[in-house]
């Protein structure tokens, strides 16, 4: 070990204590002298003590570190008990233990800094300081939660964290095409996008929240994002121009993702594929911006800052239907592959585009490295993207209604027409 390394780790421990102590000292800056539980100096000493305990434990054994932590914890408990035996001078009896817990955490971080985990200690210190400093924001957010939102959060955690890992990740049925894990993953994805959009809208407001959640949703699944926004339109929650802008923004990300996937597998395919994809991306983005502009939205459709017009953030039924539909399409795609072989590439691209574009793009780009002509690979990928774009148009029109469908359709059809014309140039 470098002779300076123990000193460096002790310096890190001291820095951690000063960081957390600065936040605690600022938090209690208005308290009278003598009433502050701990501040800058105290937390610095606590972290330094933890660091020294760790250095000694490296020579005396882990039992010494355990005894040191237990001794410090006992000191904190006794201090807390003595400080809360009588009410404060203003008559208020404060039973909070945030500072005491922060003291224990600081001692532990001092131990980590000198027991071989300096990076973990530094990262944890920043996170703890942020949690302590964000108290007003976090408390304000909790106070605004409704019972429906808490229930929705619990249900989402149950289907994603508990149920999803339990499902078998293998194929069943004809051609082993039905995979329960992948099907339920789509259910989680659709539900998660809907819930994430709800949170973004509530925190950022109608215009910014929908656009941000749409762009992020497009990175995962523009089709699922379209379904979520179309459901908002069906429930008449937001103005059709705003929801159409979100759908078009999510769709624009799909073209970027396709270009990246194809380019990573076969860079030589990009010169033929990039022009139509770039045209469709720019047209969708332009249409989204045009519809998103403030003067394009009805003044009487503004959402209150607290998001009180929103309801049912977790729409499990619709997400489940979409997952089952996806499974049916995947089975049909595999059937076409079995029946027609490689000659059914375009038919497969057409059917694959109904549900997913990435898988078709990846397989086609790989084939273009060997036997598949670049023009055929480009055409197959474009057929899949055109089909997927048409599916989102239909979802917008059939679920979201005529007003949403017309706005999305005008931009999407223009993009496909211009992309087709670019192939002849």
PDB file of N, CA, C and O in Angstrom, residues 126-170:
ATOM      1  N   UNK A 126     -22.634  12.016  -1.510  1.00  0.00           N
ATOM      2  CA  UNK A 126     -23.343  12.977  -2.364  1.00  0.00           C
ATOM      3  C   UNK A 126     -24.841  12.698  -2.350  1.00  0.00           C
ATOM      4  O   UNK A 126     -25.669  13.617  -2.256  1.00  0.00           O
ATOM      5  N   UNK A 127     -25.216  11.411  -2.425  1.00  0.00           N
ATOM      6  CA  UNK A 127     -26.638  11.039  -2.419  1.00  0.00           C
ATOM      7  C   UNK A 127     -27.283  11.430  -1.093  1.00  0.00           C
ATOM      8  O   UNK A 127     -28.402  11.986  -1.064  1.00  0.00           O
ATOM      9  N   UNK A 128     -26.616  11.154   0.007  1.00  0.00           N
ATOM     10  CA  UNK A 128     -27.163  11.496   1.326  1.00  0.00           C
ATOM     11  C   UNK A 128     -27.330  13.003   1.467  1.00  0.00           C
ATOM     12  O   UNK A 128     -28.357  13.492   1.958  1.00  0.00           O
ATOM     13  N   UNK A 129     -26.330  13.755   1.030  1.00  0.00           N
ATOM     14  CA  UNK A 129     -26.429  15.212   1.104  1.00  0.00           C
ATOM     15  C   UNK A 129     -27.583  15.729   0.266  1.00  0.00           C
ATOM     16  O   UNK A 129     -28.309  16.644   0.674  1.00  0.00           O
ATOM     17  N   UNK A 130     -27.771  15.136  -0.915  1.00  0.00           N
ATOM     18  CA  UNK A 130     -28.887  15.555  -1.765  1.00  0.00           C
ATOM     19  C   UNK A 130     -30.227  15.248  -1.106  1.00  0.00           C
ATOM     20  O   UNK A 130     -31.147  16.075  -1.123  1.00  0.00           O
ATOM     21  N   UNK A 131     -30.362  14.069  -0.520  1.00  0.00           N
ATOM     22  CA  UNK A 131     -31.608  13.711   0.160  1.00  0.00           C
ATOM     23  C   UNK A 131     -31.906  14.665   1.317  1.00  0.00           C
ATOM     24  O   UNK A 131     -33.044  15.077   1.529  1.00  0.00           O
ATOM     25  N   UNK A 132     -30.874  15.019   2.062  1.00  0.00           N
ATOM     26  CA  UNK A 132     -31.067  15.952   3.176  1.00  0.00           C
ATOM     27  C   UNK A 132     -31.440  17.338   2.670  1.00  0.00           C
ATOM     28  O   UNK A 132     -32.313  18.012   3.233  1.00  0.00           O
ATOM     29  N   UNK A 133     -30.790  17.772   1.600  1.00  0.00           N
ATOM     30  CA  UNK A 133     -31.040  19.123   1.089  1.00  0.00           C
ATOM     31  C   UNK A 133     -32.365  19.270   0.365  1.00  0.00           C
ATOM     32  O   UNK A 133     -32.920  20.367   0.301  1.00  0.00           O
ATOM     33  N   UNK A 134     -32.882  18.173  -0.176  1.00  0.00           N
ATOM     34  CA  UNK A 134     -34.135  18.228  -0.936  1.00  0.00           C
ATOM     35  C   UNK A 134     -35.370  18.023  -0.059  1.00  0.00           C
ATOM     36  O   UNK A 134     -36.443  17.725  -0.575  1.00  0.00           O
ATOM     37  N   UNK A 135     -35.225  18.175   1.226  1.00  0.00           N
ATOM     38  CA  UNK A 135     -36.345  17.936   2.139  1.00  0.00           C
ATOM     39  C   UNK A 135     -37.610  18.703   1.750  1.00  0.00           C
ATOM     40  O   UNK A 135     -38.694  18.109   1.662  1.00  0.00           O
ATOM     41  N   UNK A 136     -37.557  20.029   1.498  1.00  0.00           N
ATOM     42  CA  UNK A 136     -38.792  20.743   1.148  1.00  0.00           C
ATOM     43  C   UNK A 136     -39.445  20.210  -0.121  1.00  0.00           C
ATOM     44  O   UNK A 136     -40.667  20.093  -0.202  1.00  0.00           O
ATOM     45  N   UNK A 137     -38.616  19.876  -1.113  1.00  0.00           N
ATOM     46  CA  UNK A 137     -39.158  19.375  -2.383  1.00  0.00           C
ATOM     47  C   UNK A 137     -39.802  18.011  -2.188  1.00  0.00           C
ATOM     48  O   UNK A 137     -40.922  17.755  -2.652  1.00  0.00           O
ATOM     49  N   UNK A 138     -39.109  17.116  -1.489  1.00  0.00           N
ATOM     50  CA  UNK A 138     -39.631  15.766  -1.288  1.00  0.00           C
ATOM     51  C   UNK A 138     -40.893  15.782  -0.438  1.00  0.00           C
ATOM     52  O   UNK A 138     -41.869  15.080  -0.736  1.00  0.00           O
ATOM     53  N   UNK A 139     -40.886  16.593   0.633  1.00  0.00           N
ATOM     54  CA  UNK A 139     -42.079  16.661   1.479  1.00  0.00           C
ATOM     55  C   UNK A 139     -43.257  17.268   0.720  1.00  0.00           C
ATOM     56  O   UNK A 139     -44.404  16.823   0.882  1.00  0.00           O
ATOM     57  N   UNK A 140     -42.991  18.277  -0.094  1.00  0.00           N
ATOM     58  CA  UNK A 140     -44.056  18.876  -0.881  1.00  0.00           C
ATOM     59  C   UNK A 140     -44.630  17.902  -1.884  1.00  0.00           C
ATOM     60  O   UNK A 140     -45.848  17.870  -2.105  1.00  0.00           O
ATOM     61  N   UNK A 141     -43.762  17.078  -2.481  1.00  0.00           N
ATOM     62  CA  UNK A 141     -44.234  16.089  -3.449  1.00  0.00           C
ATOM     63  C   UNK A 141     -45.088  15.027  -2.777  1.00  0.00           C
ATOM     64  O   UNK A 141     -46.131  14.632  -3.297  1.00  0.00           O
ATOM     65  N   UNK A 142     -44.665  14.560  -1.586  1.00  0.00           N
ATOM     66  CA  UNK A 142     -45.426  13.542  -0.860  1.00  0.00           C
ATOM     67  C   UNK A 142     -46.798  14.069  -0.461  1.00  0.00           C
ATOM     68  O   UNK A 142     -47.806  13.354  -0.536  1.00  0.00           O
ATOM     69  N   UNK A 143     -46.869  15.323  -0.055  1.00  0.00           N
ATOM     70  CA  UNK A 143     -48.142  15.898   0.368  1.00  0.00           C
ATOM     71  C   UNK A 143     -49.136  16.004  -0.783  1.00  0.00           C
ATOM     72  O   UNK A 143     -50.353  16.031  -0.566  1.00  0.00           O
ATOM     73  N   UNK A 144     -48.633  16.072  -2.021  1.00  0.00           N
ATOM     74  CA  UNK A 144     -49.510  16.187  -3.181  1.00  0.00           C
ATOM     75  C   UNK A 144     -49.989  14.841  -3.710  1.00  0.00           C
ATOM     76  O   UNK A 144     -50.845  14.787  -4.581  1.00  0.00           O
ATOM     77  N   UNK A 145     -49.423  13.743  -3.190  1.00  0.00           N
ATOM     78  CA  UNK A 145     -49.828  12.422  -3.660  1.00  0.00           C
ATOM     79  C   UNK A 145     -51.271  12.137  -3.271  1.00  0.00           C
ATOM     80  O   UNK A 145     -51.710  12.475  -2.170  1.00  0.00           O
ATOM     81  N   UNK A 146     -51.990  11.501  -4.169  1.00  0.00           N
ATOM     82  CA  UNK A 146     -53.368  11.095  -3.899  1.00  0.00           C
ATOM     83  C   UNK A 146     -53.399   9.592  -3.617  1.00  0.00           C
ATOM     84  O   UNK A 146     -52.469   8.863  -3.997  1.00  0.00           O
ATOM     85  N   UNK A 147     -54.460   9.100  -2.978  1.00  0.00           N
ATOM     86  CA  UNK A 147     -54.566   7.647  -2.745  1.00  0.00           C
ATOM     87  C   UNK A 147     -54.509   6.837  -4.031  1.00  0.00           C
ATOM     88  O   UNK A 147     -53.929   5.743  -4.065  1.00  0.00           O
ATOM     89  N   UNK A 148     -55.099   7.370  -5.117  1.00  0.00           N
ATOM     90  CA  UNK A 148     -55.077   6.652  -6.401  1.00  0.00           C
ATOM     91  C   UNK A 148     -53.651   6.513  -6.922  1.00  0.00           C
ATOM     92  O   UNK A 148     -53.283   5.473  -7.492  1.00  0.00           O
ATOM     93  N   UNK A 149     -52.830   7.556  -6.741  1.00  0.00           N
ATOM     94  CA  UNK A 149     -51.448   7.509  -7.214  1.00  0.00           C
ATOM     95  C   UNK A 149     -50.627   6.509  -6.417  1.00  0.00           C
ATOM     96  O   UNK A 149     -49.785   5.793  -6.969  1.00  0.00           O
ATOM     97  N   UNK A 150     -50.844   6.450  -5.110  1.00  0.00           N
ATOM     98  CA  UNK A 150     -50.125   5.477  -4.286  1.00  0.00           C
ATOM     99  C   UNK A 150     -50.516   4.057  -4.677  1.00  0.00           C
ATOM    100  O   UNK A 150     -49.672   3.164  -4.830  1.00  0.00           O
ATOM    101  N   UNK A 151     -51.824   3.836  -4.874  1.00  0.00           N
ATOM    102  CA  UNK A 151     -52.303   2.520  -5.287  1.00  0.00           C
ATOM    103  C   UNK A 151     -51.724   2.132  -6.649  1.00  0.00           C
ATOM    104  O   UNK A 151     -51.306   0.989  -6.864  1.00  0.00           O
ATOM    105  N   UNK A 152     -51.704   3.085  -7.579  1.00  0.00           N
ATOM    106  CA  UNK A 152     -51.162   2.816  -8.914  1.00  0.00           C
ATOM    107  C   UNK A 152     -49.681   2.462  -8.839  1.00  0.00           C
ATOM    108  O   UNK A 152     -49.217   1.553  -9.538  1.00  0.00           O
ATOM    109  N   UNK A 153     -48.938   3.158  -8.000  1.00  0.00           N
ATOM    110  CA  UNK A 153     -47.505   2.880  -7.856  1.00  0.00           C
ATOM    111  C   UNK A 153     -47.276   1.480  -7.312  1.00  0.00           C
ATOM    112  O   UNK A 153     -46.399   0.749  -7.790  1.00  0.00           O
ATOM    113  N   UNK A 154     -48.074   1.090  -6.323  1.00  0.00           N
ATOM    114  CA  UNK A 154     -47.919  -0.247  -5.737  1.00  0.00           C
ATOM    115  C   UNK A 154     -48.244  -1.317  -6.773  1.00  0.00           C
ATOM    116  O   UNK A 154     -47.538  -2.327  -6.897  1.00  0.00           O
ATOM    117  N   UNK A 155     -49.327  -1.123  -7.546  1.00  0.00           N
ATOM    118  CA  UNK A 155     -49.693  -2.102  -8.564  1.00  0.00           C
ATOM    119  C   UNK A 155     -48.601  -2.231  -9.625  1.00  0.00           C
ATOM    120  O   UNK A 155     -48.277  -3.344 -10.071  1.00  0.00           O
ATOM    121  N   UNK A 156     -48.035  -1.103 -10.027  1.00  0.00           N
ATOM    122  CA  UNK A 156     -46.979  -1.155 -11.034  1.00  0.00           C
ATOM    123  C   UNK A 156     -45.754  -1.899 -10.508  1.00  0.00           C
ATOM    124  O   UNK A 156     -45.127  -2.688 -11.232  1.00  0.00           O
ATOM    125  N   UNK A 157     -45.389  -1.659  -9.252  1.00  0.00           N
ATOM    126  CA  UNK A 157     -44.250  -2.366  -8.664  1.00  0.00           C
ATOM    127  C   UNK A 157     -44.530  -3.866  -8.569  1.00  0.00           C
ATOM    128  O   UNK A 157     -43.629  -4.689  -8.772  1.00  0.00           O
ATOM    129  N   UNK A 158     -45.768  -4.233  -8.270  1.00  0.00           N
ATOM    130  CA  UNK A 158     -46.119  -5.646  -8.173  1.00  0.00           C
ATOM    131  C   UNK A 158     -45.969  -6.361  -9.513  1.00  0.00           C
ATOM    132  O   UNK A 158     -45.406  -7.464  -9.588  1.00  0.00           O
ATOM    133  N   UNK A 159     -46.464  -5.743 -10.610  1.00  0.00           N
ATOM    134  CA  UNK A 159     -46.404  -6.436 -11.900  1.00  0.00           C
ATOM    135  C   UNK A 159     -45.008  -6.392 -12.505  1.00  0.00           C
ATOM    136  O   UNK A 159     -44.665  -7.254 -13.325  1.00  0.00           O
ATOM    137  N   UNK A 160     -44.182  -5.425 -12.118  1.00  0.00           N
ATOM    138  CA  UNK A 160     -42.855  -5.298 -12.726  1.00  0.00           C
ATOM    139  C   UNK A 160     -41.773  -5.959 -11.884  1.00  0.00           C
ATOM    140  O   UNK A 160     -40.967  -6.751 -12.390  1.00  0.00           O
ATOM    141  N   UNK A 161     -41.739  -5.673 -10.593  1.00  0.00           N
ATOM    142  CA  UNK A 161     -40.662  -6.166  -9.736  1.00  0.00           C
ATOM    143  C   UNK A 161     -40.958  -7.569  -9.217  1.00  0.00           C
ATOM    144  O   UNK A 161     -40.052  -8.392  -9.079  1.00  0.00           O
ATOM    145  N   UNK A 162     -42.228  -7.869  -8.929  1.00  0.00           N
ATOM    146  CA  UNK A 162     -42.585  -9.158  -8.332  1.00  0.00           C
ATOM    147  C   UNK A 162     -42.963 -10.191  -9.388  1.00  0.00           C
ATOM    148  O   UNK A 162     -42.399 -11.290  -9.446  1.00  0.00           O
ATOM    149  N   UNK A 163     -43.937  -9.857 -10.246  1.00  0.00           N
ATOM    150  CA  UNK A 163     -44.484 -10.849 -11.168  1.00  0.00           C
ATOM    151  C   UNK A 163     -43.573 -11.121 -12.358  1.00  0.00           C
ATOM    152  O   UNK A 163     -43.391 -12.281 -12.762  1.00  0.00           O
ATOM    153  N   UNK A 164     -43.005 -10.096 -12.970  1.00  0.00           N
ATOM    154  CA  UNK A 164     -42.214 -10.271 -14.196  1.00  0.00           C
ATOM    155  C   UNK A 164     -41.068 -11.271 -14.033  1.00  0.00           C
ATOM    156  O   UNK A 164     -40.899 -12.161 -14.881  1.00  0.00           O
ATOM    157  N   UNK A 165     -40.244 -11.190 -12.967  1.00  0.00           N
ATOM    158  CA  UNK A 165     -39.138 -12.158 -12.850  1.00  0.00           C
ATOM    159  C   UNK A 165     -39.600 -13.597 -12.664  1.00  0.00           C
ATOM    160  O   UNK A 165     -38.819 -14.530 -12.897  1.00  0.00           O
ATOM    161  N   UNK A 166     -40.854 -13.808 -12.245  1.00  0.00           N
ATOM    162  CA  UNK A 166     -41.346 -15.167 -11.994  1.00  0.00           C
ATOM    163  C   UNK A 166     -41.810 -15.879 -13.257  1.00  0.00           C
ATOM    164  O   UNK A 166     -41.940 -17.106 -13.267  1.00  0.00           O
ATOM    165  N   UNK A 167     -42.060 -15.129 -14.326  1.00  0.00           N
ATOM    166  CA  UNK A 167     -42.577 -15.738 -15.554  1.00  0.00           C
ATOM    167  C   UNK A 167     -41.466 -16.455 -16.316  1.00  0.00           C
ATOM    168  O   UNK A 167     -40.318 -15.998 -16.345  1.00  0.00           O
ATOM    169  N   UNK A 168     -41.778 -17.582 -16.958  1.00  0.00           N
ATOM    170  CA  UNK A 168     -40.753 -18.322 -17.719  1.00  0.00           C
ATOM    171  C   UNK A 168     -40.344 -17.567 -18.981  1.00  0.00           C
ATOM    172  O   UNK A 168     -41.192 -17.106 -19.742  1.00  0.00           O
ATOM    173  N   UNK A 169     -39.050 -17.468 -19.166  1.00  0.00           N
ATOM    174  CA  UNK A 169     -38.512 -16.776 -20.338  1.00  0.00           C
ATOM    175  C   UNK A 169     -38.169 -17.812 -21.407  1.00  0.00           C
ATOM    176  O   UNK A 169     -37.012 -18.059 -21.728  1.00  0.00           O
ATOM    177  N   UNK A 170     -39.209 -18.448 -21.970  1.00  0.00           N
ATOM    178  CA  UNK A 170     -39.025 -19.463 -23.006  1.00  0.00           C
ATOM    179  C   UNK A 170     -40.275 -19.523 -23.864  1.00  0.00           C
ATOM    180  O   UNK A 170     -41.334 -19.013 -23.493  1.00  0.00           O
TER     181      UNK A 170
END
